[in-house]
Amino acid sequence: MTAASLTGILAPLSRGMDEMAGAPSPKELIEQELAKASPDWRIIERLSRYEVDAAPTNVRFSVDAGHIQRLGQELVAKPESALTELIKNAYDADATHVTLTFRNHDRLHGELIVADNGCGMTADTIRDAWMRISTTSKQDQARSPRFGRIRAGRKGIGRFAVQRLGKRLLLETEVSGTEKGIRVSFDWDADFRAGRDLYDVFSSASEYEKPVDRSGTRLIISDLRESWPEQVVSRVWKAVLLLQPPFRVAAIAARPDGTIPDPGFEVSINGTTSRQHQSELSLQTTFLNHAIAEISGAITPDGSAWVRLVSEKLGLDDRHDYDGTKFLLTGPVTFSTRYFVYGKGGLSGISARTASEIGRTYGGIRIYRNGFRVLPYGEPHDDWLRLDDDSGRRSILVTARNMNFFGEVALDANVNSALEETSSREGLIENEAFRELQKFVRQGVEWAVTRVGVVRERKTKASQPGFVSKLQPQKPSEAVRELAPQVVAGIIEEISDKTCSSRDESNSVQNSLHSMEVIEKKVLSFAETVLEKSKTYEDYIEQERRDSIEYEEMLRVLASLGLSVATFGHEISGSKEAMIANMTTLSQYVDRLLTPQERMPLQQKMSLLQQTATRIFHLGGYINTLMSHAESRELKPISLRGAIERFLMEFSNYLSGQSIEVVHNLSSAPLRTTEMHASELDAVLLNFLTNSVKSIKKAKVSPRRIRISTALDGNHVLLSFEDNGNGVPPEIADRIFDPFFTTTMTGDDDGAAGPGTGLGLKIVSDIACTYGGSVILGVPEDGYNCCFEFRVLSFTKRSDQ
Amino acid sequence: MTFKGIFIDDNPTEAAYADLLSSPGSLHVSSEKLQEVATLATVIFGQKPDLVALDFRLDELLGTLVSRQGYKGSGLAQLLRDKSSADPASDFPIILLSAEDKIKGYQKDNTAHDLFDRYYIKSEVNSEPSRVQREVVALCRGYKTLKDNWGQLNAGSLLGITNDDAEMVLSQEITSSVYSASAPHVVARFVLRNLIDRSGLLMSISDIAALLGLASAAEVAKLEEHFPRNTRYNGLFSDGWPRWWRHYLEAWVEDLFSSRPLRLTGAERVERFNQQLNVQLVPAKSRWNQSSQERFAVACACCGQPTELRHSVLQFDPYVPRFAQPGRICWYCIHTDAYLHPLRSGKPLIIDQTDMSLAEMVKGMECGSGDEDEC
């Protein structure tokens, strides 16, 4: 029977019994229908209901079909909330993947398909749960059946959400182990009209063939009620972020008790606008790509190991070999992890709070064996690398808790046979091989984060007293941008909650007053937060301004000093040759004197004069050399080897005069700095040299030794400058790069080394920073007591970038 | 005979250089006070000097001159050259003697380059006075030879070659330059620039070390007694700049080795010398890979060390005559950018366009690598 014929039969009933004079009674109509070979049970059901309702001793509620529309509109205020609910439903259905596909979503009447690979619904579930309003089925089952997930969806909102989103819905759902799927279509606006009894609205259902092992649900929502601009889609994305661990979804071997650990949940949103603009949101693009660095490492078959640190944000691509350490028990292993620092502005598009919550919920370095996850490594309570423990005890000061990593170690049972799972499948047997694995990953991670810390100018070890972080506080505008939407959303939520819950007039006034109070508190709190952040930022800017003025003053002092020195050097240099010429000719005249009595005293005086003059000439020559280098304003890649060789040649007389032996170990690799001023590299070498000379003199050591070596260090060139002087005392190690910090306040009697200004290493540090590098105190080789490591970007690597 | 030299410097404290340039019994140089340029040119020319040495900047301490009367050494040299062109019999060498930073000004002033026979940095005179004295005396002697034979110059005699060698040595480029010269200083310039300074017909001791595959000039000196009789150049300016005829040396080595020297590595050449001449020589080492198993060919235009063709690039030189060899720069000097700061001249060397991409490649290579590209 068609819907039209059904309506025809039932029409008299709807007009009321008074108008039915002569017409058959409901009971007669039921009998007539039952007498048919194929009775229409819908007619019988409706007539029976009429009879039941007509009984004078009972009354009951009935539901208008339009109620579905009102529930959709009122329970789900915003379309993005509706969509979020559908994704949460997929999560609750133990899906591992859910895909949202939009078509023409940037305007009205588009289409949205929500497809998941969850457990699907049987016909009974559709009837008894999905299509039953205010069911308690979900409340009765607080956890999902397969993976034991805590239910994320709000109770019974999903079906109204689809109505909220579009005018029509085609629901296709499949359960594993059956050959047929169920397809139900809904036309919300046409069928669920006000005035109709909800019981009288039937949606057509059918079955279709499907593979037996396939399960899942597809919601094809068409004739969308609203357009879906990118920013709304992004809001949906952010709302479901926390459901998704930032790891690949991977199977986990079932536990001995038969329960299956949760392999994870992944959402992807694909969209094509009417103008064929593609949008794609995934955890990779919105979260993982914002890691500050990627760390990877491997143990090779011969037991040697390396770790690599790559950070586009910091311009790092460094590699570290575990020199001298062999990992012979584990077998070949690889690990990789993304490293996050949840600071302000570090993660574009996600608030720091959300990001750190993701970190707390899912962070850690997981272990996978043959592609299966091995628990509990990487779970929130697990600390197999002792990262949380050591961070807590402050033996690592750079950010390095489990929450800061999203990584995995890949094991293969064939080659990592010593790394066996326990019989309870609750981890690996903690044998020597496992401890080796811990050491390998931990050391690699620690090296990498320390390196990041150095580049970000963070204190890396507890042994850096007095270190002042140079983190920039959040700008007030950023704070407003971040907090305002939260405040506005809170206010809207408050208003809509009260509006929904208060139908009663008397409650309405009370609720409004309460809402006003809540809103006022929220606004005041917001204003206070912004004020506080503004103040912090102003203090920071003020401090920066003071520093800047101080630095400018320093530069002015240096500039005028430089001019004076340049003039002085020029004059000395100009006079030098004439002095030598005159002394030489004078010597010649003296040599021509006839008697030794006349000759000897004059020759002695000439010798003293020449020695004294030589010191002045060294100084003049050195200044002149510097000035001639400073003439070049051209930025160009500089051969480290060439620059060092020229520098040593220019200072060979000075160094031999100081009895300093220079050993150099210059790499044969083509080490070229990024484009920089040649004079800057000379200034770096000169500062190191003068510091070394002063330190060596103080140490009164013999032989006096300086060692210069070069190497390629990731995408940096590294220049190490060592000496066997006194070294840098640990208590001042963290201050030596500060401006005006000096240990030599009194004038040194050596011209070139000179008195300390406290600016040398500051300038070296500035030069290193300008060219993407750093200067740090390194570990000296045997026989040396001080080592400065100066890094700038290498030319080749920069070109590659 | 004692030649007479005049030294002009605006700073009286520099007068000591007159003494340093002088060689007792050979050259006496005296200082002359600064005057207005034309007057001074006339005074100098009138004294018929055998050498004039000028500071480049004569306008820093003007003395009695007013500022508009200031001039540079090149201005005075131009007037002197004009006068000697008109009177070749009175021609004389003019050298520039200046501080290092002033020499840079001269190097940038291309129009001044043809006016001076040589330039010397004052520090160079201080550190190597005897070499400088020997060279300036050689200039005086060479000019005297030219002036004595002016009008009847014979290119072969000037270069001290026998008739047998004339056909091999005296190319048209040489004879036409000598016979068409308008004044002795033009011939002097040609001989100094193209024969003495360039490796080609004549070889310096660095060039010989490269040809013979020897480590240094000292090693060459150990062999010199074995060189054929006429190998040493004894022509114009030979007493200032020791040079040897290439064709004699090459023929001698080929005869000794029964092979062209470039077919043998440095180590092989030295081994043959040691065996056949009973000497103890040290072979050259490539600056690029520290190996003596290289076929050394030329002295690097930058560092002067023996270098092999395969580890060197061509130097750009638009004026190289046909009888001379174009310069080459070793890969090490390219790798370390030393060619941008050559030792004496300070003026960056230019790489020939044909080898520019190779030079860029060398800059990015590991030092000592690239042997697989043997050619």
XYZ file of C-alpha atoms in Angstrom, chain A residues 233-714:
482
model
C 35.321 23.401 8.977
C 38.438 24.338 10.948
C 36.373 24.773 14.080
C 34.982 21.280 13.660
C 38.462 20.020 13.255
C 39.664 21.654 16.437
C 36.690 20.258 18.347
C 37.632 16.670 17.510
C 41.392 17.072 17.768
C 41.597 15.583 21.205
C 39.954 12.384 20.032
C 42.877 11.702 17.791
C 46.247 10.523 19.024
C 48.896 11.989 16.751
C 50.165 8.588 15.728
C 49.492 6.357 12.844
C 46.588 4.050 13.545
C 48.169 0.674 14.102
C 46.883 -2.615 15.283
C 47.820 -3.841 18.708
C 48.015 -7.513 19.477
C 45.091 -8.729 21.561
C 45.756 -9.220 25.235
C 45.696 -12.710 26.715
C 42.262 -11.934 28.186
C 40.962 -11.329 24.681
C 40.492 -7.594 24.984
C 41.813 -5.530 22.144
C 43.746 -2.351 22.871
C 42.614 0.783 21.105
C 44.616 1.263 17.901
C 43.643 4.934 17.661
C 41.216 7.144 15.848
C 41.867 9.251 12.804
C 39.713 11.941 11.238
C 40.211 13.386 7.818
C 38.220 16.126 6.250
C 38.238 16.499 2.507
C 36.380 19.165 0.732
C 35.841 20.454 -2.734
C 34.238 23.839 -3.032
C 32.061 24.950 -5.913
C 35.191 26.510 -7.384
C 37.019 23.202 -7.093
C 39.125 24.488 -4.227
C 40.460 21.525 -2.319
C 40.731 21.599 1.400
C 42.190 18.827 3.450
C 42.590 18.647 7.150
C 44.547 15.949 8.836
C 46.580 15.651 11.954
C 49.690 15.793 9.832
C 48.896 19.234 8.462
C 47.338 20.742 11.548
C 49.444 19.374 14.329
C 52.399 17.192 13.493
C 53.841 19.592 10.954
C 54.112 22.206 13.670
C 56.635 20.246 15.667
C 59.677 22.313 16.478
C 61.919 19.506 15.334
C 62.013 15.984 14.059
C 64.442 13.606 15.675
C 65.345 10.296 14.144
C 68.005 7.759 14.843
C 69.161 4.279 14.059
C 71.327 1.481 15.287
C 73.035 -0.022 12.286
C 73.685 -3.754 11.861
C 77.256 -3.304 13.110
C 76.015 -1.768 16.362
C 77.046 1.802 15.691
C 74.375 4.439 16.084
C 73.471 7.946 15.033
C 70.786 10.482 15.630
C 69.637 13.263 13.353
C 67.901 16.484 14.252
C 65.982 18.397 11.626
C 64.204 21.646 12.350
C 63.006 23.942 9.638
C 61.927 26.457 12.259
C 65.422 26.703 13.697
C 67.327 26.024 10.487
C 68.889 22.883 11.917
C 69.929 19.708 10.204
C 72.458 18.179 12.550
C 73.690 14.656 12.955
C 75.373 13.131 15.934
C 77.217 9.841 15.955
C 77.445 7.827 19.146
C 81.198 7.708 18.825
C 82.762 4.970 20.834
C 79.453 3.392 21.859
C 78.318 0.176 20.277
C 74.834 -1.284 20.664
C 75.448 -4.929 19.979
C 72.479 -6.539 21.689
C 69.467 -4.823 20.205
C 70.039 -5.484 16.530
C 69.176 -2.813 13.968
C 66.584 -0.387 15.324
C 65.163 2.901 14.118
C 63.267 5.529 15.998
C 61.696 8.801 15.053
C 59.858 11.378 17.036
C 58.477 14.831 16.650
C 59.441 17.262 19.320
C 56.985 19.912 20.504
C 57.400 22.876 22.752
C 53.994 24.157 23.726
C 54.800 27.825 23.842
C 52.773 30.760 22.682
C 52.627 31.050 18.956
C 54.513 27.846 18.440
C 51.642 25.949 16.890
C 49.800 27.841 14.260
C 46.062 27.289 14.307
C 45.971 25.440 17.627
C 46.025 27.107 20.991
C 48.926 26.263 23.241
C 46.457 24.871 25.751
C 44.890 22.483 23.262
C 48.283 21.443 22.002
C 49.603 20.733 25.468
C 46.437 18.794 26.249
C 47.069 16.666 23.176
C 50.599 16.227 24.478
C 49.455 15.181 27.928
C 46.869 12.775 26.535
C 48.845 11.160 23.770
C 52.470 12.259 24.107
C 55.298 9.784 24.461
C 57.484 7.527 22.430
C 55.717 4.315 21.553
C 57.207 0.987 20.615
C 55.893 -0.994 17.681
C 56.935 -4.566 17.053
C 56.248 -5.973 13.590
C 53.819 -3.100 13.123
C 51.862 -3.898 16.292
C 51.919 -1.504 19.179
C 53.587 -2.797 22.335
C 51.974 -1.468 25.481
C 52.511 0.364 27.783
C 55.344 2.325 26.138
C 54.132 5.796 25.279
C 51.020 5.618 27.447
C 50.403 8.670 29.676
C 51.493 6.880 32.870
C 54.560 5.269 31.310
C 58.048 6.801 31.526
C 60.244 4.124 29.984
C 62.847 6.715 28.912
C 62.801 8.427 32.333
C 62.074 11.736 30.664
C 59.430 12.843 33.141
C 61.493 11.626 36.058
C 64.651 13.475 35.035
C 62.728 16.585 34.058
C 61.076 16.517 37.469
C 64.417 16.217 39.190
C 65.670 19.014 36.932
C 68.618 17.057 35.649
C 67.359 18.045 32.211
C 66.225 21.641 32.015
C 65.238 21.871 28.405
C 61.662 20.929 27.665
C 61.792 17.146 27.462
C 58.838 15.470 29.110
C 57.002 12.591 27.489
C 54.259 15.014 26.519
C 56.728 16.853 24.300
C 57.312 13.863 22.039
C 55.221 12.005 19.548
C 57.384 9.213 18.399
C 57.864 5.576 17.812
C 60.512 2.927 17.923
C 60.195 0.270 15.238
C 61.216 -3.267 16.121
C 61.266 -6.358 13.968
C 61.014 -9.726 15.701
C 63.365 -11.255 13.145
C 66.272 -8.880 13.684
C 65.522 -7.714 17.222
C 65.121 -11.181 18.672
C 66.600 -10.152 22.010
C 63.759 -7.676 22.490
C 60.976 -10.070 23.408
C 57.499 -9.367 24.706
C 56.522 -10.677 28.113
C 54.070 -13.546 28.210
C 51.387 -11.215 29.541
C 51.978 -8.956 26.536
C 52.375 -6.048 28.891
C 55.711 -4.826 27.601
C 59.110 -6.132 26.652
C 61.275 -8.293 28.873
C 63.577 -5.843 30.626
C 66.851 -7.530 29.752
C 70.212 -6.039 28.695
C 68.983 -5.531 25.141
C 66.037 -3.521 26.407
C 68.309 -1.389 28.576
C 70.492 -0.813 25.534
C 67.431 0.295 23.597
C 66.479 2.680 26.409
C 69.987 4.123 26.438
C 70.061 4.558 22.665
C 66.727 6.369 22.416
C 67.216 8.409 25.571
C 70.708 9.617 24.615
C 69.576 10.479 21.107
C 66.569 12.408 22.315
C 68.566 14.199 24.988
C 71.284 15.233 22.554
C 68.699 16.576 20.152
C 66.648 18.558 22.661
C 69.784 19.992 24.213
C 70.879 21.097 20.766
C 67.483 22.696 20.208
C 67.784 24.317 23.618
C 71.147 25.793 22.729
C 69.846 27.197 19.479
C 66.743 28.565 21.187
C 68.961 29.994 23.869
C 67.276 27.965 26.589
C 69.100 26.855 29.656
C 70.066 23.279 28.894
C 71.573 21.965 32.108
C 71.292 22.715 35.776
C 74.942 23.741 35.636
C 74.106 27.076 34.015
C 73.478 29.419 36.940
C 72.231 32.889 36.227
C 70.918 31.969 32.816
C 68.229 34.387 31.713
C 65.667 33.051 29.292
C 65.095 35.167 26.252
C 61.578 33.929 25.632
C 59.378 36.668 24.340
C 56.102 37.070 26.244
C 52.851 36.863 24.364
C 51.861 40.045 22.573
C 48.622 41.614 23.894
C 47.068 41.387 20.433
C 47.850 37.675 20.348
C 46.335 37.222 23.769
C 43.144 38.971 22.676
C 43.026 36.920 19.501
C 43.416 33.751 21.483
C 41.146 34.502 24.423
C 38.364 36.538 22.842
C 36.809 33.662 20.852
C 36.815 31.517 23.995
C 35.089 34.245 25.984
C 32.563 34.910 23.241
C 31.892 31.176 22.871
C 31.410 30.909 26.627
C 28.939 33.773 26.614
C 26.986 32.326 23.695
C 26.895 28.948 25.375
C 25.677 30.501 28.571
C 22.921 32.371 26.762
C 21.830 29.398 24.655
C 21.849 27.018 27.638
C 19.632 29.316 29.614
C 17.356 29.945 26.662
C 16.888 26.231 26.071
C 16.369 25.279 29.666
C 13.999 28.049 30.714
C 10.522 27.814 29.315
C 9.077 29.022 32.569
C 8.611 32.816 32.787
C 9.577 33.078 36.460
C 12.714 31.024 35.980
C 13.589 33.022 32.908
C 14.191 36.259 34.859
C 16.212 34.435 37.467
C 18.227 32.671 34.824
C 18.854 35.901 32.940
C 20.190 37.520 36.100
C 22.442 34.546 36.738
C 23.612 34.627 33.121
C 24.466 38.307 33.416
C 26.566 37.563 36.476
C 28.381 34.728 34.715
C 28.966 36.854 31.629
C 30.177 39.770 33.717
C 32.657 37.499 35.486
C 33.867 36.117 32.196
C 34.339 39.572 30.693
C 36.106 40.908 33.795
C 38.367 37.888 33.905
C 39.149 38.385 30.238
C 39.966 42.058 30.785
C 42.215 41.214 33.736
C 44.071 38.585 31.747
C 44.622 40.939 28.839
C 45.720 43.695 31.200
C 48.193 41.404 32.888
C 49.583 40.235 29.573
C 49.830 43.823 28.342
C 51.774 44.750 31.434
C 54.143 41.807 31.020
C 54.655 42.693 27.402
C 55.237 46.373 28.187
C 57.826 45.407 30.795
C 59.490 43.177 28.277
C 59.528 45.883 25.600
C 60.802 48.403 28.120
C 63.617 46.063 29.089
C 64.400 45.454 25.440
C 64.460 49.198 24.845
C 66.870 49.689 27.734
C 69.039 46.864 26.405
C 68.878 48.359 22.971
C 69.951 51.784 24.220
C 72.792 50.186 26.118
C 73.773 48.271 23.024
C 73.611 51.383 20.873
C 75.809 53.188 23.362
C 78.221 50.311 23.174
C 78.210 50.511 19.385
C 78.848 54.270 19.489
C 81.731 53.747 21.883
C 83.077 51.034 19.640
C 82.616 53.085 16.484
C 84.518 56.060 17.854
C 87.104 53.733 19.323
C 87.348 52.029 15.944
C 87.906 55.333 14.145
C 90.630 56.326 16.582
C 92.268 52.944 16.346
C 92.069 52.995 12.552
C 93.745 56.398 12.425
C 96.330 55.256 14.914
C 97.010 52.079 12.940
C 97.282 53.984 9.692
C 99.738 56.460 11.142
C 101.844 53.759 12.714
C 101.823 51.789 9.527
C 102.785 54.868 7.525
C 105.641 55.706 9.862
C 106.771 52.131 10.243
C 108.485 51.742 6.900
C 110.249 55.066 7.175
C 111.451 54.167 10.656
C 112.764 50.852 9.438
C 114.435 52.509 6.463
C 116.100 55.051 8.711
C 117.156 52.439 11.232
C 118.558 50.260 8.471
C 120.611 53.059 6.982
C 121.711 54.100 10.452
C 122.815 50.537 11.099
C 124.728 50.571 7.856
C 126.515 53.761 8.921
C 127.253 52.251 12.324
C 128.592 49.105 10.709
C 130.980 51.222 8.684
C 132.577 52.688 11.835
C 136.174 51.585 12.058
C 136.827 50.575 15.646
C 134.821 48.097 17.712
C 134.897 50.544 20.618
C 132.975 53.024 18.525
C 130.798 50.403 16.882
C 129.666 48.062 19.739
C 127.747 50.464 22.033
C 125.960 51.974 19.070
C 125.092 48.562 17.695
C 123.629 47.550 21.103
C 121.519 50.701 21.253
C 120.371 50.112 17.673
C 119.329 46.590 18.570
C 117.241 47.807 21.535
C 115.689 50.485 19.380
C 114.760 47.915 16.763
C 113.187 45.573 19.361
C 111.075 48.361 20.819
C 110.037 49.534 17.385
C 109.114 45.993 16.356
C 106.459 45.798 19.076
C 104.869 48.979 17.810
C 105.082 47.695 14.251
C 103.321 44.453 15.176
C 100.502 46.438 16.694
C 100.270 48.825 13.753
C 100.424 45.965 11.288
C 97.711 44.085 13.111
C 95.367 47.069 13.189
C 96.095 47.810 9.576
C 95.342 44.241 8.592
C 92.039 44.434 10.387
C 91.187 47.710 8.729
C 92.046 46.374 5.309
C 89.718 43.423 5.921
C 86.974 45.718 7.116
C 87.143 47.577 3.817
C 85.167 44.797 2.187
C 81.427 45.275 2.575
C 80.655 42.398 0.298
C 78.710 39.446 1.639
C 80.173 36.253 0.297
C 80.699 32.644 1.278
C 84.072 32.342 2.958
C 86.410 29.378 2.819
C 87.033 28.514 6.449
C 90.352 26.909 5.628
C 91.520 29.881 3.535
C 90.449 32.429 6.149
C 92.237 30.571 8.956
C 95.409 30.074 6.924
C 95.533 33.775 5.989
C 94.803 34.787 9.570
C 97.624 32.610 10.900
C 100.003 33.893 8.248
C 99.214 37.489 9.136
C 99.743 36.796 12.816
C 102.697 34.452 12.387
C 105.199 37.064 13.562
C 103.060 37.980 16.541
C 102.473 34.351 17.506
C 106.127 33.393 17.197
C 106.949 36.473 19.261
C 104.656 35.118 21.964
C 106.176 31.618 21.598
C 102.736 30.217 20.894
C 102.567 27.081 18.839
C 99.474 26.839 16.682
C 98.249 23.405 15.726
C 95.548 23.246 13.162
C 93.357 20.397 12.114
C 91.437 21.836 9.215
C 88.906 19.604 7.555
C 89.558 18.777 3.928
C 85.826 19.150 3.304
C 84.779 22.228 1.338
C 83.740 24.225 4.367
C 82.314 27.550 3.343
C 80.301 29.797 5.559
C 77.016 31.231 4.502
C 77.395 34.626 2.849
C 78.996 36.921 5.410
C 81.566 39.706 5.721
C 85.133 38.417 5.624
C 86.032 40.916 8.345
C 83.499 39.322 10.680
C 85.168 35.943 10.519
C 88.508 37.684 11.114
C 86.975 39.427 14.120
C 85.847 36.062 15.492
C 89.318 34.576 15.083
C 90.940 37.658 16.543
C 88.699 37.634 19.599
C 89.413 33.980 20.230
C 93.121 34.608 19.728
C 93.354 37.552 22.107
C 91.365 35.667 24.750
C 93.649 32.681 24.361
C 96.817 34.761 24.566
C 95.638 36.397 27.778
C 94.591 33.078 29.278
C 97.815 31.327 28.287
C 99.893 34.121 29.789
C 97.985 33.948 33.045
C 98.397 30.187 33.181
C 102.180 30.512 32.755
C 102.228 27.219 30.853
C 104.901 25.875 28.616
C 104.682 25.065 25.785
C 101.993 27.585 24.910
C 99.530 25.984 22.568
C 96.523 26.912 20.469
C 94.576 24.432 18.384
C 92.184 25.391 15.602
C 90.000 22.799 13.942
C 87.091 22.825 11.538
C 84.333 20.409 10.679
C 80.953 20.197 9.060
C 78.275 19.899 11.728
C 74.907 19.264 10.167
